Coordinates of C-alpha atoms in Angstrom, one line a residue:
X1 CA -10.0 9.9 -17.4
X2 CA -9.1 12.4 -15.4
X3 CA -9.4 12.2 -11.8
X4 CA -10.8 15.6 -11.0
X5 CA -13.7 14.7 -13.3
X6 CA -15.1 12.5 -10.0
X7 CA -17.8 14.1 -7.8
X8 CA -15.7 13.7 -5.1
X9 CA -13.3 15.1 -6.3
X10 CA -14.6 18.8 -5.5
X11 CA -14.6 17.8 -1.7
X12 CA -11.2 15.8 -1.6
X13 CA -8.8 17.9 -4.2
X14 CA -8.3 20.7 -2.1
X15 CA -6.8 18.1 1.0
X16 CA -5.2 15.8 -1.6
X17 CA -3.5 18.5 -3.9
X18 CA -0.1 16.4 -5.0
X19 CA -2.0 13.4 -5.4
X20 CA -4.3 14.6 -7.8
X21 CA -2.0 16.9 -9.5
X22 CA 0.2 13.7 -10.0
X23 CA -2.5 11.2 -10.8
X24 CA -3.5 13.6 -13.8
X25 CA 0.1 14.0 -14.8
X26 CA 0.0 17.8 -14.5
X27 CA 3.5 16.8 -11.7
X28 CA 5.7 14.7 -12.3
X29 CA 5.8 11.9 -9.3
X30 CA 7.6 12.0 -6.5
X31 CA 10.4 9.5 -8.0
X32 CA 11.1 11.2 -11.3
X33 CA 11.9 14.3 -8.8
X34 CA 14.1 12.0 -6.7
X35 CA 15.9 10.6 -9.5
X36 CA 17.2 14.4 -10.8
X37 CA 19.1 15.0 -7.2
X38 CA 22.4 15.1 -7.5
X39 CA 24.5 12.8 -5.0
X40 CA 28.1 11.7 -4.6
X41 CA 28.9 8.7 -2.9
X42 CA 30.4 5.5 -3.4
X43 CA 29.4 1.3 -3.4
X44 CA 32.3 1.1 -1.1
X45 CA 30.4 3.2 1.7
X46 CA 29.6 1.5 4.8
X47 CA 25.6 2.1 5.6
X48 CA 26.1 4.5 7.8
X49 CA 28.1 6.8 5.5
X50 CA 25.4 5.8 2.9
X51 CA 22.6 7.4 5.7
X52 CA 24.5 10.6 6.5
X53 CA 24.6 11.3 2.1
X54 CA 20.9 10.9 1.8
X55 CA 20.2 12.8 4.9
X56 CA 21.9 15.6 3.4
X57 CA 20.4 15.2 -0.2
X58 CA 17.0 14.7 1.3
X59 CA 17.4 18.7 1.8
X60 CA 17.9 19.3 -1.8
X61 CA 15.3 17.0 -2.8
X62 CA 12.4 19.0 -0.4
X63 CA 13.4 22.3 -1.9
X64 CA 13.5 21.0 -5.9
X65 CA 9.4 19.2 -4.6
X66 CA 8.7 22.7 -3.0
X67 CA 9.8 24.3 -6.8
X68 CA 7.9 21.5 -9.3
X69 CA 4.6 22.2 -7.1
X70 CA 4.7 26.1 -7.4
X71 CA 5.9 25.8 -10.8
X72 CA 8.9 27.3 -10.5
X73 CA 11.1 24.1 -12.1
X74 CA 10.7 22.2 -15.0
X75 CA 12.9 18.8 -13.9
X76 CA 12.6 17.8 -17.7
X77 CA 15.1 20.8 -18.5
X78 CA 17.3 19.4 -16.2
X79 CA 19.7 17.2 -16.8
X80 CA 20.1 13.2 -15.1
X81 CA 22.7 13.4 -12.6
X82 CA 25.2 10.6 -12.9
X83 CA 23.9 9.3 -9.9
X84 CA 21.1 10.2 -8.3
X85 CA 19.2 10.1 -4.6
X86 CA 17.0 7.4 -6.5
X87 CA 20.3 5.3 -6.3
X88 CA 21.7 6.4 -3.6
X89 CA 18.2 4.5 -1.8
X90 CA 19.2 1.5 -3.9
X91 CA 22.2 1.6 -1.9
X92 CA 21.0 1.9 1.4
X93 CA 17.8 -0.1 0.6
X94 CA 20.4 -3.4 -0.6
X95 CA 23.0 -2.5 2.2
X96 CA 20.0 -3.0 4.6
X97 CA 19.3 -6.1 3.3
X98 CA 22.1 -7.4 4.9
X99 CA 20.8 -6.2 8.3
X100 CA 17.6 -5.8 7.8
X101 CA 16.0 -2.9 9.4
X102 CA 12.9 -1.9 7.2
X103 CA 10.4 -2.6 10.2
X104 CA 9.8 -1.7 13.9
X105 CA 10.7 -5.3 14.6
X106 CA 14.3 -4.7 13.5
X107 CA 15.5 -8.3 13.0
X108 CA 18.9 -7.7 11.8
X109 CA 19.0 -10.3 10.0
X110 CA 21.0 -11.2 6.8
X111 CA 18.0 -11.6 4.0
X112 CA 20.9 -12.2 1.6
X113 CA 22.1 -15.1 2.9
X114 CA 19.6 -18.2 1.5
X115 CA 17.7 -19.6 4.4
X116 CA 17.9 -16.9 6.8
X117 CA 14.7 -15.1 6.5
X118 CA 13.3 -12.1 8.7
X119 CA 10.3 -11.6 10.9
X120 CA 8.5 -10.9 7.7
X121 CA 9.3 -15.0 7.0
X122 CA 11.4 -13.1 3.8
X123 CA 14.7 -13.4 2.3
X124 CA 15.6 -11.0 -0.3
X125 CA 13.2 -12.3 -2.8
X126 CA 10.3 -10.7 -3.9
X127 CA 7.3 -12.5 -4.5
X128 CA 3.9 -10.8 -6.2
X129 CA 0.6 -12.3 -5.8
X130 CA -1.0 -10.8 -8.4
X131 CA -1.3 -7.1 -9.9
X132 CA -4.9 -5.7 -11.6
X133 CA -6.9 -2.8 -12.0
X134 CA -8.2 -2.8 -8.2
X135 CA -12.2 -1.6 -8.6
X136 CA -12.8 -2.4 -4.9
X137 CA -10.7 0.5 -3.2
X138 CA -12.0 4.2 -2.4
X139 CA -13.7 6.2 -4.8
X140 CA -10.7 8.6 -4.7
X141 CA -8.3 5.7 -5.4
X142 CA -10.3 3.5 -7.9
X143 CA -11.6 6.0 -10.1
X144 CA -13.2 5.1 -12.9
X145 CA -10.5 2.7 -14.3
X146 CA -9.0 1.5 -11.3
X147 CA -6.1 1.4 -8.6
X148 CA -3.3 -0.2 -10.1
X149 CA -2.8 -2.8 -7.1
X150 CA 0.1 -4.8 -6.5
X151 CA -0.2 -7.5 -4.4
X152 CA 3.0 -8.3 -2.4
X153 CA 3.5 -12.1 -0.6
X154 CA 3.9 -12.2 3.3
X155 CA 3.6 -9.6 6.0
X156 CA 5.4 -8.5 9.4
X157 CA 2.3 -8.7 11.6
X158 CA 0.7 -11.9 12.4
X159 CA -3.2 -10.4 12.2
X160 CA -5.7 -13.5 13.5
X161 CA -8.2 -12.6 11.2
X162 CA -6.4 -11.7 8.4
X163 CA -8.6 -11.1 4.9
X164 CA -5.6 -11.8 3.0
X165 CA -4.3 -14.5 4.7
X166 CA -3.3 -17.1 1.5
X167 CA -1.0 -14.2 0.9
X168 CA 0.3 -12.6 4.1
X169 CA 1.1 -16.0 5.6
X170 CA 2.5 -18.1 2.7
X171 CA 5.8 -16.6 1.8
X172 CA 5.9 -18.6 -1.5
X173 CA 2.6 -17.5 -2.7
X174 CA 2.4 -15.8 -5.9
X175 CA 5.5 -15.6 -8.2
X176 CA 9.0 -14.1 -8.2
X177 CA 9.5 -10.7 -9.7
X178 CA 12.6 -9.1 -10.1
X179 CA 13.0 -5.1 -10.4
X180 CA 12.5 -5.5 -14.4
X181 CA 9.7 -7.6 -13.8
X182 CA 7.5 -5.4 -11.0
X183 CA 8.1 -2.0 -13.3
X184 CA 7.1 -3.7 -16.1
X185 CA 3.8 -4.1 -14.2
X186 CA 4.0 -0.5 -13.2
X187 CA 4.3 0.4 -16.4
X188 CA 1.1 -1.9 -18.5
X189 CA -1.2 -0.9 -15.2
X190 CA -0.3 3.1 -16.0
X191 CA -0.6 2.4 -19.6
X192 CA -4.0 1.3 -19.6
X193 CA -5.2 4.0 -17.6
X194 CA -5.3 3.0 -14.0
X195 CA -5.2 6.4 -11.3
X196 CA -2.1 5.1 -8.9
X197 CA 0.0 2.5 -8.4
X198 CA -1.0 0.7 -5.2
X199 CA 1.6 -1.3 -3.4
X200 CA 0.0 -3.7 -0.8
X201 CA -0.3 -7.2 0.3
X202 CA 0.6 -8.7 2.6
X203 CA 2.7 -5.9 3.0
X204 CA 5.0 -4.1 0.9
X205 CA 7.6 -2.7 3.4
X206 CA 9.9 -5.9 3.1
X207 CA 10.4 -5.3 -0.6
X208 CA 11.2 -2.0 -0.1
X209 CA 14.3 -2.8 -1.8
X210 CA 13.3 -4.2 -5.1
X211 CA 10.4 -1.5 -5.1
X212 CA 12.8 1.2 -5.3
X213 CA 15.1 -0.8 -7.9
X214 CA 12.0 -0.8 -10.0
X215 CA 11.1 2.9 -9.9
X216 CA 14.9 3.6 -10.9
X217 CA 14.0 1.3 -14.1
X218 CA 10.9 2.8 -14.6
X219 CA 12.2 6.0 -14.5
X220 CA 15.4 5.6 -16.4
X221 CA 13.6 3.3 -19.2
X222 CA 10.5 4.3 -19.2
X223 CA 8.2 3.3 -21.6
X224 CA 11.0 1.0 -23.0
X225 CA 10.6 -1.2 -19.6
X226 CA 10.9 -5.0 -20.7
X227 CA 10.4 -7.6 -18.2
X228 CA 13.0 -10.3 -17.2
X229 CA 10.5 -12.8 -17.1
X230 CA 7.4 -12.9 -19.3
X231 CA 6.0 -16.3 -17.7
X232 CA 6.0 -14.4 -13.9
X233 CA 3.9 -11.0 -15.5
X234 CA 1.9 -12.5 -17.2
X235 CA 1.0 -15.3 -14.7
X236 CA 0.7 -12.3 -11.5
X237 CA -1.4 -10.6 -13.9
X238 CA -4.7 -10.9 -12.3
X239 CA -6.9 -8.8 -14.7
X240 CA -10.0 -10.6 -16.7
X241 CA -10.6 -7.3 -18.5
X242 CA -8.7 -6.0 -21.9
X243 CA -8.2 -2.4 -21.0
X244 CA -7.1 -0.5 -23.8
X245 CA -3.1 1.5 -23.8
X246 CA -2.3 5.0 -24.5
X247 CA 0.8 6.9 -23.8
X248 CA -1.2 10.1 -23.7
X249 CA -2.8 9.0 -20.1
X250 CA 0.6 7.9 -18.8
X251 CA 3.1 10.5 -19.1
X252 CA 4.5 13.7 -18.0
X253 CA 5.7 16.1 -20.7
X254 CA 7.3 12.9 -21.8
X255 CA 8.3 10.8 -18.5
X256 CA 6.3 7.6 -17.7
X257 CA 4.4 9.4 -14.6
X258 CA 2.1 7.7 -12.2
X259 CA 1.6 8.3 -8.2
X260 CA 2.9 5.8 -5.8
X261 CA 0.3 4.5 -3.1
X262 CA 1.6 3.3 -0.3
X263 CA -0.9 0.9 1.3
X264 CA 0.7 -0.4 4.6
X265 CA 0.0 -1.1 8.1
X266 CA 2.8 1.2 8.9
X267 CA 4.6 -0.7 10.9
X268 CA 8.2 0.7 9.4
X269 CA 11.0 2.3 11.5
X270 CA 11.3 6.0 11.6
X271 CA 14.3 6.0 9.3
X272 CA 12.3 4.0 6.4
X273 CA 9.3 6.1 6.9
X274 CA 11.6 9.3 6.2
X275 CA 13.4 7.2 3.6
X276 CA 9.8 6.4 1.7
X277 CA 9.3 10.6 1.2
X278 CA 10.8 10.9 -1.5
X279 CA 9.0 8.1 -3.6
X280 CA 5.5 7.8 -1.9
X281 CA 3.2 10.6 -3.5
X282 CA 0.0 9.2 -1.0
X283 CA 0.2 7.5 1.8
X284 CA -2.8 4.8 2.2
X285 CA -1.9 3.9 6.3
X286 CA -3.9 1.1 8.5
X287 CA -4.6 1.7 12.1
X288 CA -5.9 -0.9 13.2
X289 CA -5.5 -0.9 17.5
X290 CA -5.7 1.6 20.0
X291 CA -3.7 -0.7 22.6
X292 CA -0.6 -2.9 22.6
X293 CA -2.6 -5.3 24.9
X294 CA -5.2 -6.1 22.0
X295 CA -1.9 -5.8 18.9
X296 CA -0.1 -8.4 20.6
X297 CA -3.2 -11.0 21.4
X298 CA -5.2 -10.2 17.6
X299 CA -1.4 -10.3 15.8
X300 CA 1.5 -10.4 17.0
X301 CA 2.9 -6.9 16.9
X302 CA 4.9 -5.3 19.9
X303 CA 5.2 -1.6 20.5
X304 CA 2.4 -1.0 17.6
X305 CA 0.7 2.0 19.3
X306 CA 3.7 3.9 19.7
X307 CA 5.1 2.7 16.4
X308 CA 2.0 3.3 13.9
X309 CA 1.5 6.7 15.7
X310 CA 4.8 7.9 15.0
X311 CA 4.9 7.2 11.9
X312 CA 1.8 9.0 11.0
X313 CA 2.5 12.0 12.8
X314 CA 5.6 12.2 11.0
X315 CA 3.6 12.0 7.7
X316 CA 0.7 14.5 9.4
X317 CA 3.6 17.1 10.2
X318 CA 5.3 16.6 6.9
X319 CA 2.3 17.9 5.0
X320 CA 1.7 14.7 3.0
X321 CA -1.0 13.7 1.1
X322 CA -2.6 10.8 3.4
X323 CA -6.2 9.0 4.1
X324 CA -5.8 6.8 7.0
X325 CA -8.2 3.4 6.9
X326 CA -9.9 2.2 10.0
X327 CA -11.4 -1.4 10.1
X328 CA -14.4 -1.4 12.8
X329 CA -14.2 -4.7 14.4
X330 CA -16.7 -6.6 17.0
X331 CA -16.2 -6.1 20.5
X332 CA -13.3 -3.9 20.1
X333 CA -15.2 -0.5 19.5
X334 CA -14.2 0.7 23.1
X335 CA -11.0 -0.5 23.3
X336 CA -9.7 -0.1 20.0
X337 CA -11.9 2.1 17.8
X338 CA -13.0 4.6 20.1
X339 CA -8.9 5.5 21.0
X340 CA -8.0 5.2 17.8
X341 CA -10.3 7.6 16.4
X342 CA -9.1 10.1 19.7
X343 CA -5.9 9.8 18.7
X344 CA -6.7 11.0 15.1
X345 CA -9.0 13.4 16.4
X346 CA -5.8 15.2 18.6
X347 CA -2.8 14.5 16.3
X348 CA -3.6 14.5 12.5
X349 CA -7.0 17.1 12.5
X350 CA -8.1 17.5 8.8
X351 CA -7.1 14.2 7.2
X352 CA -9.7 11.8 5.8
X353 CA -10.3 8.7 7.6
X354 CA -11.9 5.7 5.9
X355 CA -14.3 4.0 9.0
X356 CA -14.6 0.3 7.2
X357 CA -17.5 -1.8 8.1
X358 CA -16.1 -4.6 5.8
X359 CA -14.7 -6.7 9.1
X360 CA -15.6 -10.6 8.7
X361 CA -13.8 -13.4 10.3
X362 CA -11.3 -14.9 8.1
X363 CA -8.1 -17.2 9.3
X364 CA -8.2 -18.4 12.9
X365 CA -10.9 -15.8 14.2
X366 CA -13.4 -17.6 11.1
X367 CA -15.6 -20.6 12.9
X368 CA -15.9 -22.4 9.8
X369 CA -12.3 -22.8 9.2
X370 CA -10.4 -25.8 10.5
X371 CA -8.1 -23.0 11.2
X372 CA -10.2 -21.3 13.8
X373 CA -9.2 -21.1 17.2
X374 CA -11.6 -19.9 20.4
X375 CA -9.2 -17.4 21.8
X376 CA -10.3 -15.2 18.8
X377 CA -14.1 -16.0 19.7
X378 CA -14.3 -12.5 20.5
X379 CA -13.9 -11.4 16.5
X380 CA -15.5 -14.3 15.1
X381 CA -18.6 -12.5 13.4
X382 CA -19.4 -9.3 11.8
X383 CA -19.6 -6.1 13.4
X384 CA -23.5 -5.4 14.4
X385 CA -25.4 -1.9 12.5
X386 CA -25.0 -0.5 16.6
X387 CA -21.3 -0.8 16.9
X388 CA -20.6 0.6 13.1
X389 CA -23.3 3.7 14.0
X390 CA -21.2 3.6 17.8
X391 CA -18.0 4.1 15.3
X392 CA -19.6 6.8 12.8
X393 CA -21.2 8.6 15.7
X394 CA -18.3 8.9 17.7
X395 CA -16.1 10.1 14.4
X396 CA -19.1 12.8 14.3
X397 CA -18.6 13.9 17.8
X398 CA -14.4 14.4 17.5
X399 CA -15.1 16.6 13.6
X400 CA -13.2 14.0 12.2
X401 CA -14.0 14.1 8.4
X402 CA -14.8 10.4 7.5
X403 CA -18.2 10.4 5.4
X404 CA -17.5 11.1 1.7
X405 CA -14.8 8.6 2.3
X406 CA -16.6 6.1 4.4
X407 CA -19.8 6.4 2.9
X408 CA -19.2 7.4 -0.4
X409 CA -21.9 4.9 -2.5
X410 CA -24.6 6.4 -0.4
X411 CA -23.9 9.8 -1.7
X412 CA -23.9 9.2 -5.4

């Protein structure tokens, strides 16, 4: 079904052009464009030579996007470059691996090596929870038949009270999926109809590498994708529903087309955030703090104010499809929501903002657990109807545009 057939859509289309355009297969994603730019370079190219190639092919890659979205190319009529920028970040994604660098935290360290693992508690492995057709995201993004959401194993913040905890904090949760494996599950969730493909977790920047590798096999192989292991897809396959396949709702004139979500606390360097451009067609960002005081006591995280922000004014003054989520939490309206929502207010006017008022304690912030701890007594309940309203109200006040989003089950 298409997407534009939503009533939100007539609100939302107009600020979320490529996304829809994409998620209706009248564009072809951001990766198919990607994977039709000519580069030259070599495996023997150290990572800096590797950066300076993709900085320049990035160029060509913004002008041939600027020509598919006012029609004025046709990438199908051209022809597949020997090798592509699509490899080329295959490159630099793998070379990184070696020094890792995906994150703000900047480790360095050598995730190829077994038993060396970064501050995402990774080595080069990538694990997958479980993938399904996600009906518990926005309207926007859930559509009638669903987010394709792919759960990722472990995370680069430490978040007390984190909802997905079983997954963001036991690296061996879930099961191993190689490139083969994860486009295969790209590929069924398309097929039967779902609106995106939603990469999350945990947190999908520290398998930035085998996500790449898996759009390069989705878009060389298409709908011929095979996985390497049946046992891991179907096991990660965390659908109870039979949803039925056809072609006809998964490709552009011919390609296997869907767009790529990227659902993150945005917590990557600046380099990876450029790097993700040209594969992420909407960008699903969590700001969660207003100040490095309350990051670094409620998880972890150094220098995430400064970090987070950059990264979505980058995306802001890119002109990229984004919705940023906020998750209202108790006592922290003044210090956390209230700044936060200034910040979007002054920096990225115009883009939808989700105000969640799904907080509850989970982890060490949840009294019940034997995990709990009394440092995080502070966030261990709900958020009351006065500090949500606080939140909403305040949102009002700064024009922010939050309520279709927010609020979207009281409008229909």
């Amino acid at each position: 079904m298409s997407l534009k057939a939503l009533w939100i859509s007539r609100y939302l289309k107009d600020d979320l052009p490529w996304y829809f355009a994409v998620a209706d297969n009248e564009k072809p994603a951001k990766f198919l464009i990607a994977d039709r730019v000519p580069v030259d370079f070599s495996d023997d190219d150290d990572v800096d030579a590797l950066w300076s190639r993709f900085f320049r092919a990035e160029q060509e890659f913004l002008r041939l996007w600027s020509d598919v979205r006012y029609d004025d190319e046709d990438i199908t009529k051209l022809e597949r470059p020997q090798r592509s920028l699509l490899d080329l970040m295959s490159a630099i994604a793998r070379r990184t691996l070696e020094r890792c660098t995906f994150c703000e935290w900047k480790c360095r360290v050598d995730r190829t090596r077994p038993k060396l693992l970064g501050a995402c508690m990774l080595d080069a492995t990538t694990r997958v929870a479980s993938y399904f057709h996600h009906h518990g995201e926005e309207l926007v993004f859930r559509g009638l038949l669903g987010s394709g959401t792919i759960f990722f194993t472990s995370c680069n913040m430490r978040c007390a009270f984190c909802q997905n905890s079983d997954i963001s904090r036991d690296r061996f949760n879930g099961v191993v999926f190689t490139p083969n494996d994860l486009a295969f599950a790209m590929v069924k969730l398309r097929l039967e109809g779902v609106h995106n493909i939603n990469l999350v977790g945990g947190e999908p920047t520290p398998h930035i590498h085998t996500i790449v590798d898996a759009l390069r096999v989705v878009a060389r192989q298409g709908l011929n994708v095979r996985p390497d292991s049946w046992d891991s897809v179907v096991q990660a396959n965390g659908d109870f529903l039979y949803y039925p396949v056809s072609p006809s709702q998964a490709l552009y004139r011919g390609l296997l087309n869907f767009p790529v979500l990227w659902n993150s606390n945005f917590y990557m360097t600046a380099e990876f955030t450029r790097f993700l451009r040209a594969i992420v067609d909407i960008w699903l960002p969590d700001f969660k703090f207003g100040n490095d005081k309350c990051a670094i006591r409620l998880a972890r995280t150094p220098f995430y104010v400064r970090t987070v922000t950059r990264n979505l004014k980058l995306v802001h003054d890119w002109g990229e499809d984004m919705v940023i989520r906020h998750l209202v939490m108790p006592n922290h309206v003044e210090c956390d929501t209230k700044p936060v929502l200034e910040w979007i207010a002054k920096n990225t006017p115009g883009v939808w903002v989700n105000i969640m008022d799904q907080y509850r304690p989970e982890a060490y912030a949840d009294p019940t657990s034997p995990l709990y701890d009394l440092k995080y007594s502070d966030i261990a309940r709900r958020p009351t109807d006065e500090e949500i309203r606080t939140a909403y109200e305040y949102a009002k006040q700064l024009g922010i545009k939050f309520d279709l989003i927010s609020l979207e089950r009281r409008y229909h």
